[in-house]
Short mmCIF file of C-alpha atoms in Angstrom, two decimals:
data_model
loop_
_atom_site.label_atom_id
_atom_site.label_comp_id
_atom_site.label_asym_id
_atom_site.label_seq_id
_atom_site.Cartn_x
_atom_site.Cartn_y
_atom_site.Cartn_z
CA ALA A 1 0.00 0.00 0.00
CA ARG A 2 2.85 2.34 0.86
CA LEU A 3 4.56 1.55 -2.45
CA LYS A 4 1.33 2.21 -4.34
CA ALA A 5 0.85 5.53 -2.52
CA GLU A 6 4.43 6.51 -3.42
CA GLU A 7 3.81 5.65 -7.09
CA GLU A 8 0.59 7.69 -7.10
CA ARG A 9 2.40 10.64 -5.55
CA LYS A 10 5.12 10.45 -8.20
CA SER A 11 2.54 10.11 -10.96
CA LEU A 12 0.63 13.11 -9.66
CA GLY A 13 3.86 15.13 -9.47
CA GLN A 14 4.76 14.17 -13.04
CA LYS A 15 1.28 15.16 -14.25
CA ARG A 16 1.65 18.52 -12.54
CA GLN A 17 5.06 19.06 -14.15
CA ASP A 18 3.73 18.01 -17.56
CA THR A 19 0.79 20.41 -17.28
CA ALA A 20 3.09 23.25 -16.24
CA LEU A 21 5.41 22.48 -19.13
CA LEU A 22 2.60 22.52 -21.69
CA GLU A 23 1.05 25.67 -20.22
CA THR A 24 4.36 27.53 -20.02
CA TYR A 25 5.71 26.83 -23.50
CA SER A 26 3.95 26.70 -26.85
CA ASN A 27 6.91 25.22 -28.76
CA GLU A 28 10.43 23.89 -28.28
CA ASN A 29 12.02 27.17 -29.41
CA GLU A 30 10.53 28.93 -26.38
CA ILE A 31 12.26 26.39 -24.14
CA ASP A 32 15.55 27.14 -25.91
CA LEU A 33 15.04 30.89 -25.52
CA LYS A 34 14.36 30.55 -21.78
CA ARG A 35 17.44 28.33 -21.40
CA ASP A 36 19.57 30.89 -23.25
CA ARG A 37 18.28 33.75 -21.05
CA ASP A 38 19.03 31.76 -17.91
CA LEU A 39 22.50 30.93 -19.23
CA GLN A 40 23.14 34.63 -19.95
CA VAL A 41 22.42 35.46 -16.30
CA ILE A 42 24.94 32.86 -15.15
CA ASP A 43 27.48 34.04 -17.75
CA LEU A 44 27.18 37.58 -16.40
CA GLN A 45 27.75 36.31 -12.88
CA ILE A 46 30.81 34.37 -14.06
CA GLU A 47 32.11 37.47 -15.80
CA GLN A 48 31.76 39.49 -12.59
CA LEU A 49 33.43 36.76 -10.54
CA THR A 50 36.25 36.50 -13.09
CA GLY A 51 36.89 40.25 -12.83
CA ALA A 52 36.95 40.03 -9.05
CA LEU A 53 39.27 37.00 -9.25
CA LYS A 54 41.64 38.88 -11.56
CA ASN A 55 41.74 41.84 -9.17
CA THR A 56 42.25 39.61 -6.13
CA THR A 57 44.96 37.58 -7.90
CA GLN A 58 46.81 40.77 -8.75
CA ARG A 59 46.62 41.99 -5.14
CA TYR A 60 47.66 38.53 -3.90
CA ASN A 61 50.69 38.47 -6.21
CA GLU A 62 51.73 41.96 -5.06
CA ALA A 63 51.44 41.00 -1.38
CA LYS A 64 53.29 37.73 -2.00
CA SER A 65 56.06 39.65 -3.80
CA ARG A 66 56.41 42.00 -0.80
CA ALA A 67 56.63 39.04 1.56
CA ASP A 68 59.18 37.28 -0.67
CA ALA A 69 61.27 40.48 -0.94
CA MET A 70 61.34 40.80 2.87
CA GLU A 71 62.41 37.18 3.24
CA LYS A 72 65.08 37.56 0.55
CA SER A 73 66.56 40.63 2.28
CA LYS A 74 66.63 38.67 5.56
CA GLN A 75 64.08 41.03 7.13
CA PRO A 76 61.34 39.56 9.26
CA VAL A 77 58.11 39.48 7.29
CA ALA A 78 55.58 41.79 8.88
CA ALA A 79 52.60 40.01 10.40
CA ALA A 80 50.27 42.32 8.46
CA VAL A 81 51.87 41.21 5.17
CA ASN A 82 51.50 37.53 6.07
CA GLU A 83 47.89 38.11 7.08
CA GLU A 84 47.20 39.92 3.82
CA VAL A 85 48.74 37.08 1.78
CA ALA A 86 46.66 34.52 3.68
CA ARG A 87 43.44 36.56 3.41
CA LEU A 88 43.90 37.22 -0.31
CA GLY A 89 44.81 33.58 -0.92
CA THR A 90 41.57 32.52 0.76
CA GLU A 91 39.58 35.13 -1.16
CA LYS A 92 41.17 34.02 -4.43
CA GLN A 93 40.29 30.40 -3.70
CA ARG A 94 36.70 31.39 -2.86
CA PHE A 95 36.32 33.17 -6.23
CA GLU A 96 37.78 30.16 -8.06
CA GLN A 97 35.32 27.84 -6.29
CA SER A 98 32.42 30.18 -7.07
CA ILE A 99 33.35 30.23 -10.77
CA ALA A 100 33.59 26.43 -10.81
CA ALA A 101 30.19 26.21 -9.09
CA LYS A 102 28.65 28.58 -11.66
CA ASN A 103 30.07 26.51 -14.53
CA LYS A 104 28.59 23.39 -12.93
CA GLU A 105 25.28 25.25 -12.57
CA LYS A 106 25.39 26.02 -16.31
CA ASP A 107 25.89 22.33 -17.12
CA GLU A 108 23.01 21.35 -14.84
CA LEU A 109 20.80 24.03 -16.38
CA ARG A 110 21.55 22.78 -19.89
CA ALA A 111 20.72 19.22 -18.83
CA ARG A 112 17.48 20.32 -17.14
CA TYR A 113 16.31 22.24 -20.21
CA ALA A 114 17.27 19.32 -22.46
CA GLU A 115 14.97 17.16 -20.32
CA TYR A 116 12.21 19.80 -20.54
CA ARG A 117 12.60 19.89 -24.31
CA LYS A 118 12.54 16.11 -24.60
CA ARG A 119 9.49 15.76 -22.34
CA PHE A 120 7.72 18.60 -24.16
CA ALA A 121 8.26 16.84 -27.50
CA GLU A 122 6.92 13.58 -26.02
CA LEU A 123 3.83 15.30 -24.65
CA LYS A 124 3.14 17.12 -27.93
CA ALA A 125 3.52 13.84 -29.84
CA GLN A 126 1.02 12.21 -27.44
CA GLN A 127 -1.40 15.09 -28.03
CA VAL A 128 -1.09 14.69 -31.81
CA THR A 129 -1.60 10.92 -31.54
CA ALA A 130 -4.63 11.41 -29.28
CA SER A 131 -6.08 13.99 -31.67
CA SER A 132 -5.64 11.78 -34.72
CA LYS A 133 -7.46 8.87 -33.00
CA LYS A 134 -10.57 10.97 -32.43
#
């Protein structure tokens, strides 16, 4: 009984998704347009993160150069310089991880819209078949 209830719940959820899909889009091109708009948003975010990463990398390299110069001249490296190198290194790593996460999000988005497109085509084909049988 529990298995049957679970199957009914899944079936009801799928019906709801199918209805939403058919009511939201009138053709497959609309699905592609929505996907492209969503990808543009993520691309813009990646572009902003890449700019911030570039800036942070530059500041990190400058701080690291100062620390290396102090070490080379046998001077003790100031705690503030070491802290700055560590902070910027962490910040740089955070931006790199964010960019990787956004790229993964793009891949997942493409896959999700490919599934929408495939399901939409199946549903439209079922509608055509049902119409031709009448």
